[in-house]
JSON list of C-alpha atoms in Angstrom, two decimals:
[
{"chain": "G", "resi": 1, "resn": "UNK", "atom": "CA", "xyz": [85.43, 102.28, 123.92]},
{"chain": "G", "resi": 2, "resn": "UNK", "atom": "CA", "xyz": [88.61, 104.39, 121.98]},
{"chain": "G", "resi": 3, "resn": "UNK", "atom": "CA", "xyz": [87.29, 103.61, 118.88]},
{"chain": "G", "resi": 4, "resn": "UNK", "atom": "CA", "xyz": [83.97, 104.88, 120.35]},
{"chain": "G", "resi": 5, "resn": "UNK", "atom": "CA", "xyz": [85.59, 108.05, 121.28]},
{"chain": "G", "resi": 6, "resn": "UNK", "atom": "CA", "xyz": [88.17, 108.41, 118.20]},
{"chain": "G", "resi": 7, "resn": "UNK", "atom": "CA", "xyz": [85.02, 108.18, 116.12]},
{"chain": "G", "resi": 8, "resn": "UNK", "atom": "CA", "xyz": [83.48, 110.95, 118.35]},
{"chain": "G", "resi": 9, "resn": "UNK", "atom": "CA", "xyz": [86.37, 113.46, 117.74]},
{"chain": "G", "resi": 10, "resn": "UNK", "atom": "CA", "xyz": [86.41, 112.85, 113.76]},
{"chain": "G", "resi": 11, "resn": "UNK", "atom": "CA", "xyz": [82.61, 113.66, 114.21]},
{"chain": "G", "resi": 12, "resn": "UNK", "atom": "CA", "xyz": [83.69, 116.26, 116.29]},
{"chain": "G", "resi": 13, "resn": "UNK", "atom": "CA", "xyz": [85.93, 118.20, 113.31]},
{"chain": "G", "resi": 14, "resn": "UNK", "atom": "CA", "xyz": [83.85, 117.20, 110.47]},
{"chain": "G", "resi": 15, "resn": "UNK", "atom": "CA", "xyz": [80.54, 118.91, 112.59]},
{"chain": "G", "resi": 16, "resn": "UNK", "atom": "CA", "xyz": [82.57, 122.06, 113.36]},
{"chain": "G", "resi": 17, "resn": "UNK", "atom": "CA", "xyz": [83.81, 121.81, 109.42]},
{"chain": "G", "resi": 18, "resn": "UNK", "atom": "CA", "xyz": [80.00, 121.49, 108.21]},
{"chain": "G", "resi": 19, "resn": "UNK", "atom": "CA", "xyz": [78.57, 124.45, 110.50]},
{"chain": "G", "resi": 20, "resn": "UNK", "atom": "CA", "xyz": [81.17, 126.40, 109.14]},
{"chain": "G", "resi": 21, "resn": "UNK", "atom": "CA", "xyz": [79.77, 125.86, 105.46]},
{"chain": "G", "resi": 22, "resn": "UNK", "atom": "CA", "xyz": [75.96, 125.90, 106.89]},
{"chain": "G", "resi": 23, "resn": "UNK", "atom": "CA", "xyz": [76.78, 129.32, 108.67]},
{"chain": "G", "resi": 24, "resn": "UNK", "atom": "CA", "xyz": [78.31, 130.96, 105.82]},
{"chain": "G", "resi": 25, "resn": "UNK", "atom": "CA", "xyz": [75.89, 129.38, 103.26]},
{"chain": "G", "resi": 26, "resn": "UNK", "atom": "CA", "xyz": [72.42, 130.76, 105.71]},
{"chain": "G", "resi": 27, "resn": "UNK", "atom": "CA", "xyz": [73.65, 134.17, 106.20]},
{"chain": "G", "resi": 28, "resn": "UNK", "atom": "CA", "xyz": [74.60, 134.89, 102.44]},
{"chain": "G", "resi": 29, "resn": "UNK", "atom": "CA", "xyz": [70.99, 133.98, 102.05]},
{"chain": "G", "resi": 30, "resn": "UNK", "atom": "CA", "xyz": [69.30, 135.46, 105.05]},
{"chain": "G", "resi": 31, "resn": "UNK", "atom": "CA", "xyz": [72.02, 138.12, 105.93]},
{"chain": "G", "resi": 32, "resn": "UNK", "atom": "CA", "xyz": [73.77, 138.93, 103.26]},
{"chain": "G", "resi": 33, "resn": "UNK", "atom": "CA", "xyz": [74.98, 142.36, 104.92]},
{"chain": "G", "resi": 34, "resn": "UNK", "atom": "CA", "xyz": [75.28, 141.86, 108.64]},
{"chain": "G", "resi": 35, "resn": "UNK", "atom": "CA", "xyz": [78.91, 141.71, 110.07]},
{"chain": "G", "resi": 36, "resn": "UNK", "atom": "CA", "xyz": [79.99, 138.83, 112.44]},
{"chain": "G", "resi": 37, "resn": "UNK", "atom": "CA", "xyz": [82.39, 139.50, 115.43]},
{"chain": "G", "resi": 38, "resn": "UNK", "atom": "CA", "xyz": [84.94, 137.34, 116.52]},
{"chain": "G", "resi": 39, "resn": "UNK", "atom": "CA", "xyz": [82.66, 135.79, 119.16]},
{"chain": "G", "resi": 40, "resn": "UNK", "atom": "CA", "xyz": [81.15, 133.79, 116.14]},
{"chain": "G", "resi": 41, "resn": "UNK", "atom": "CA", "xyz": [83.94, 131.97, 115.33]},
{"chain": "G", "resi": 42, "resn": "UNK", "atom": "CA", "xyz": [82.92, 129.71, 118.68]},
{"chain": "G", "resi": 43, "resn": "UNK", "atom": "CA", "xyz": [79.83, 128.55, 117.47]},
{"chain": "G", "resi": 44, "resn": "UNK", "atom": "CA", "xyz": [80.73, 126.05, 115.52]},
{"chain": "G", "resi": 45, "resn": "UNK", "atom": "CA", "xyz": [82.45, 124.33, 118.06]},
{"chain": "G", "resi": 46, "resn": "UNK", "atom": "CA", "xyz": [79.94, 124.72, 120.80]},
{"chain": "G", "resi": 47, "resn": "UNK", "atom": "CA", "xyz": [77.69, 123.54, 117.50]},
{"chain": "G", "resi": 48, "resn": "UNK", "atom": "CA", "xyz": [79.93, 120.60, 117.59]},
{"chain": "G", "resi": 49, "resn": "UNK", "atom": "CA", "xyz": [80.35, 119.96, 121.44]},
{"chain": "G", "resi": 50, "resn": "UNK", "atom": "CA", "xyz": [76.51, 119.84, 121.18]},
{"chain": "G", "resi": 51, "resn": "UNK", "atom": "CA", "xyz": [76.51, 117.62, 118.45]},
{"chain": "G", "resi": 52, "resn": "UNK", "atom": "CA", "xyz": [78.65, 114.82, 119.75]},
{"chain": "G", "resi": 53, "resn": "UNK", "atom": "CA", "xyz": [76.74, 114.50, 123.12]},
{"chain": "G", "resi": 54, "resn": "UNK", "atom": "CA", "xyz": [74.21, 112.42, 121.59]},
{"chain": "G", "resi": 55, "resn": "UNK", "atom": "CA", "xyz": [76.63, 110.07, 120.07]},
{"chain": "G", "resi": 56, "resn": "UNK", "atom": "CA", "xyz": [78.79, 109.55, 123.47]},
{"chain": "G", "resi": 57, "resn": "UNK", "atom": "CA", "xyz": [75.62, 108.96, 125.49]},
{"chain": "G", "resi": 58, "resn": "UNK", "atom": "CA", "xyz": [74.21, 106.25, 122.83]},
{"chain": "G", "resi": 59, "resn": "UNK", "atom": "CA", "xyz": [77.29, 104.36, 123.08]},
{"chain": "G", "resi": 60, "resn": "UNK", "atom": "CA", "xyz": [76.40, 100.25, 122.77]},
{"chain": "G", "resi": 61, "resn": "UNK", "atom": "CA", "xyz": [79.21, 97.90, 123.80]},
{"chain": "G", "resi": 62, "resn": "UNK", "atom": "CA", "xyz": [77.20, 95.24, 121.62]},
{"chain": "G", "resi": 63, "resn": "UNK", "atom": "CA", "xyz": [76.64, 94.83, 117.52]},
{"chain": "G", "resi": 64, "resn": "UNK", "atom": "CA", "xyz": [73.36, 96.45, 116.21]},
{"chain": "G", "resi": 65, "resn": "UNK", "atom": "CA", "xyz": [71.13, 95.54, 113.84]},
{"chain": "G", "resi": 66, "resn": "UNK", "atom": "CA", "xyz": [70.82, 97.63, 110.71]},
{"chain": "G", "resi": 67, "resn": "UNK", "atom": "CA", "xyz": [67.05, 98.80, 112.01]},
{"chain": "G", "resi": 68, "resn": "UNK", "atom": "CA", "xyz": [68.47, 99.31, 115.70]},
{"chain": "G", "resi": 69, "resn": "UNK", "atom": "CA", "xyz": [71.13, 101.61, 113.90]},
{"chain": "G", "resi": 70, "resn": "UNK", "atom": "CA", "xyz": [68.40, 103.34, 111.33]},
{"chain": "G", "resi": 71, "resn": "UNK", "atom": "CA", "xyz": [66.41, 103.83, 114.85]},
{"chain": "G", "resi": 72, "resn": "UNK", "atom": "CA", "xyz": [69.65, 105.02, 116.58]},
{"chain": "G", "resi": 73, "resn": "UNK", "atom": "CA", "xyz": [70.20, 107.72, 113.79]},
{"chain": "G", "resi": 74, "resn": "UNK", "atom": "CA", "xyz": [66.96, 108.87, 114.15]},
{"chain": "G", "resi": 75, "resn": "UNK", "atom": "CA", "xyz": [67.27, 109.44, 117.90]},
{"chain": "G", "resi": 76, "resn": "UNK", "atom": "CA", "xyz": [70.44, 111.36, 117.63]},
{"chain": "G", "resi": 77, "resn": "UNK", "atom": "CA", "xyz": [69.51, 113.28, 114.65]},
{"chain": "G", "resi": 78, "resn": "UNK", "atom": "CA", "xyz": [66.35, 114.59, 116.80]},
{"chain": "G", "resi": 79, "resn": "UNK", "atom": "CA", "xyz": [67.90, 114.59, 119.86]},
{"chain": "G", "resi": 80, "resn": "UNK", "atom": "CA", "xyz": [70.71, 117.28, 117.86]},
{"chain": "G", "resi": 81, "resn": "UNK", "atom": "CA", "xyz": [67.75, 119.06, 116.50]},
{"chain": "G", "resi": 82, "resn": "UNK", "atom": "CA", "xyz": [66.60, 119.87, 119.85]},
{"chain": "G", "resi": 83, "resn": "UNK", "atom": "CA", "xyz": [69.61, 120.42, 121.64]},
{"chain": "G", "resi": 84, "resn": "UNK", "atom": "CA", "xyz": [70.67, 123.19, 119.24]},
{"chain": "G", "resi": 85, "resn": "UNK", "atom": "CA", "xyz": [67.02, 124.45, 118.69]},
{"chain": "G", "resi": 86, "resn": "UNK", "atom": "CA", "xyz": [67.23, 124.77, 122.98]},
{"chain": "G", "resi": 87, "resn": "UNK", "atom": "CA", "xyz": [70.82, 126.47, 122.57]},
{"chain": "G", "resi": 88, "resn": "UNK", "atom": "CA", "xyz": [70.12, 128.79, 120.18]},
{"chain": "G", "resi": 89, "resn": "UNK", "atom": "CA", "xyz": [66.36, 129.96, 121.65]},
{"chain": "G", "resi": 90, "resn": "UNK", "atom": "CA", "xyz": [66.54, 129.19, 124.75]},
{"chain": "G", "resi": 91, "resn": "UNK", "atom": "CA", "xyz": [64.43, 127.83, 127.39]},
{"chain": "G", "resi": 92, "resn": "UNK", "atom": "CA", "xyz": [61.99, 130.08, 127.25]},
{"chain": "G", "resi": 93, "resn": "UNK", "atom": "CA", "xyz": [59.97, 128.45, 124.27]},
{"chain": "G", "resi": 94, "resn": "UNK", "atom": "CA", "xyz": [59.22, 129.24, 120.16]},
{"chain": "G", "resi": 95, "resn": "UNK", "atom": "CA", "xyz": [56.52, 131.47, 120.73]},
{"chain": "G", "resi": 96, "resn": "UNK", "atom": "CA", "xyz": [58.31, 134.35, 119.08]},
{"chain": "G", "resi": 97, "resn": "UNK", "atom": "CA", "xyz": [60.84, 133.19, 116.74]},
{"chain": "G", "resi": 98, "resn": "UNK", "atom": "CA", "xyz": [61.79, 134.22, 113.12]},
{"chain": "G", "resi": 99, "resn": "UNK", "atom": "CA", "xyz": [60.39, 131.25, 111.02]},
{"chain": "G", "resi": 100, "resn": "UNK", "atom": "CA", "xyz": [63.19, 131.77, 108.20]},
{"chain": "G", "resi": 101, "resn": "UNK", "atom": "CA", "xyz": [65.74, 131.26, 111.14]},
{"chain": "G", "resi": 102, "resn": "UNK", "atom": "CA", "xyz": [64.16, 128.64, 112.94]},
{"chain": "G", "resi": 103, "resn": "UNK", "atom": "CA", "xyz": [64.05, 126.86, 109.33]},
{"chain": "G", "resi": 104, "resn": "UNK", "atom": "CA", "xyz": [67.54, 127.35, 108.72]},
{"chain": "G", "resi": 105, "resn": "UNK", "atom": "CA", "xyz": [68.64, 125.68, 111.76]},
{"chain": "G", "resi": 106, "resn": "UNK", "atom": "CA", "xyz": [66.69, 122.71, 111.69]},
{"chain": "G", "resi": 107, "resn": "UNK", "atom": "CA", "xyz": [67.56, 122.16, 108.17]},
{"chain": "G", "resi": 108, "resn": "UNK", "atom": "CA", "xyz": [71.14, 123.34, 108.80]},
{"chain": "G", "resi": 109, "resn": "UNK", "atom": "CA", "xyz": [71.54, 120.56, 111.58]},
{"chain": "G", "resi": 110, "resn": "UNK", "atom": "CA", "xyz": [69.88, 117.85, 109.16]},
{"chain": "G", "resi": 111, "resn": "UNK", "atom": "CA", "xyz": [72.28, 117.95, 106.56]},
{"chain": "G", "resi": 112, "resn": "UNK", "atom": "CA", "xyz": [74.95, 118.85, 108.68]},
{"chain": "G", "resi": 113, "resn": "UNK", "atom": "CA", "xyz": [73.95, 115.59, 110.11]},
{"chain": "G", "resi": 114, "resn": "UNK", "atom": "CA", "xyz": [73.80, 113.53, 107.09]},
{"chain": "G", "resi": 115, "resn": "UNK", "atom": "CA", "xyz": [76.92, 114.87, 105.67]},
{"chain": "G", "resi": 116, "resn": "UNK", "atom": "CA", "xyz": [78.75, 113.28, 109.26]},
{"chain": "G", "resi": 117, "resn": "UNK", "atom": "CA", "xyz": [76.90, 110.34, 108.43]},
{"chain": "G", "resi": 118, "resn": "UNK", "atom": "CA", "xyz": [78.23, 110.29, 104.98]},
{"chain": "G", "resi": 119, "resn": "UNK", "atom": "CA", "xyz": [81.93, 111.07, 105.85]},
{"chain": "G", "resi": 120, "resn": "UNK", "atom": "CA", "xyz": [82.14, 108.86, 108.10]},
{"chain": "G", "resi": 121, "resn": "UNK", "atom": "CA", "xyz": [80.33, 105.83, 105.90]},
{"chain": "G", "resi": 122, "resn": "UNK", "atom": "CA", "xyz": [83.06, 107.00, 102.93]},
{"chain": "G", "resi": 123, "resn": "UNK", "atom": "CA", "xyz": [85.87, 107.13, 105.46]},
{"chain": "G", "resi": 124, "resn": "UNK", "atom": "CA", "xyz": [84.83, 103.71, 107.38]},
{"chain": "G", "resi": 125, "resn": "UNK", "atom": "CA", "xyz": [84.98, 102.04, 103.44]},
{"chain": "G", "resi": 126, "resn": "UNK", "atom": "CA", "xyz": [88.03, 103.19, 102.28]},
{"chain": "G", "resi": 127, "resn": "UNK", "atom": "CA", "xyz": [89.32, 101.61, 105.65]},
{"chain": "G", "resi": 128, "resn": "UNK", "atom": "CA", "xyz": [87.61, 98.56, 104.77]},
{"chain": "G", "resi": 129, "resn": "UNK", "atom": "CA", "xyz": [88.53, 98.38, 101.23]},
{"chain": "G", "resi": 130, "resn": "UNK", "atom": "CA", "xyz": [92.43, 98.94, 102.27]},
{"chain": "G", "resi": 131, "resn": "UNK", "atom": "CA", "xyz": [92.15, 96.16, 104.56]},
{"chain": "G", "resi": 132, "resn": "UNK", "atom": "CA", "xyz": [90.57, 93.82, 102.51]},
{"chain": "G", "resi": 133, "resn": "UNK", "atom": "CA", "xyz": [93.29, 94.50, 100.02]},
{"chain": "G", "resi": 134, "resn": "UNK", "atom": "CA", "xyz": [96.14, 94.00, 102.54]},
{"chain": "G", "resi": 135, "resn": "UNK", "atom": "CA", "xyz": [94.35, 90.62, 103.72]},
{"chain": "G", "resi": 136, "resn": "UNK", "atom": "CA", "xyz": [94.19, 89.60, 99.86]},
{"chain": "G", "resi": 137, "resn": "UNK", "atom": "CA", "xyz": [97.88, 90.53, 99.22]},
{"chain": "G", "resi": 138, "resn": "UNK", "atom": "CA", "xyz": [98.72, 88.64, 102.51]},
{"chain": "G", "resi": 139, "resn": "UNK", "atom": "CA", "xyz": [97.09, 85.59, 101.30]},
{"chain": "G", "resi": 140, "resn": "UNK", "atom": "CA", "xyz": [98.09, 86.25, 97.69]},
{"chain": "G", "resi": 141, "resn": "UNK", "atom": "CA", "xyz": [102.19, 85.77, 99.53]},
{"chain": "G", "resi": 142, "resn": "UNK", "atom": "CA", "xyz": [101.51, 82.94, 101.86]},
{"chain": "G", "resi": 143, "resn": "UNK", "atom": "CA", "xyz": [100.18, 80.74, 98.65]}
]
């Protein structure tokens, strides 16, 4: 369960790191000339309290299969999608809502999504690869 939650909070900062980018990436191309206020610098990590909800609530105590863990991917990366698509439009439906914007998001979320994914598979094997190296040097001593 800490490692559950440690991995959580490294999601956490890389999320808020990668909404950053997608933010300033979408509104050179969509608004190049509007002005932000300093109420924007929250959204990324509202963006990223929203993003990690999925992740704490799919929590398994037991080992997954690799197609329980494609399948578990896939849940969270939809169930993001839709929290933030509900967060930033509200309740109140898609009927009217800017189709460039709407796009943005949901792509902004997917590769904001795969990037975590990414990080996290890079930072989880250099972990591995250190400690595979320690346990060969440890062996390598005791011989």
């Amino acid at each position: 369960m800490r490692e559950h939650i440690k991995n959580n909070l490294m999601s956490f900062f890389i999320i808020v790191t990668l909404v950053n980018i997608a933010i300033f990436i979408c509104g050179i191309v969509l608004a190049p000339d509007e002005k932000l206020g300093y109420t924007a610098f929250i959204v990324p990590v509202i963006d990223g309290l929203l993003g990690v909800i999925p992740g704490l609530v799919m929590y398994s105590k037991r080992e997954l299969t690799v197609r329980q863990m494609i399948v578990r991917d896939i849940i969270q990366l939809l169930s993001i999608e839709l929290i933030i698509l509900v967060f930033t439009f509200g309740f109140s439906g898609f009927s009217n809502v800017d189709v460039s914007k709407f796009l943005a998001i949901v792509l902004s979320v997917a590769f904001v999504y795969v990037g975590v994914v990414v990080i996290m598979y890079l930072l989880d094997f250099r972990t591995a690869k250190k400690m595979t190296d320690d346990l060969k040097a440890f062996q390598k001593s005791n011989n």
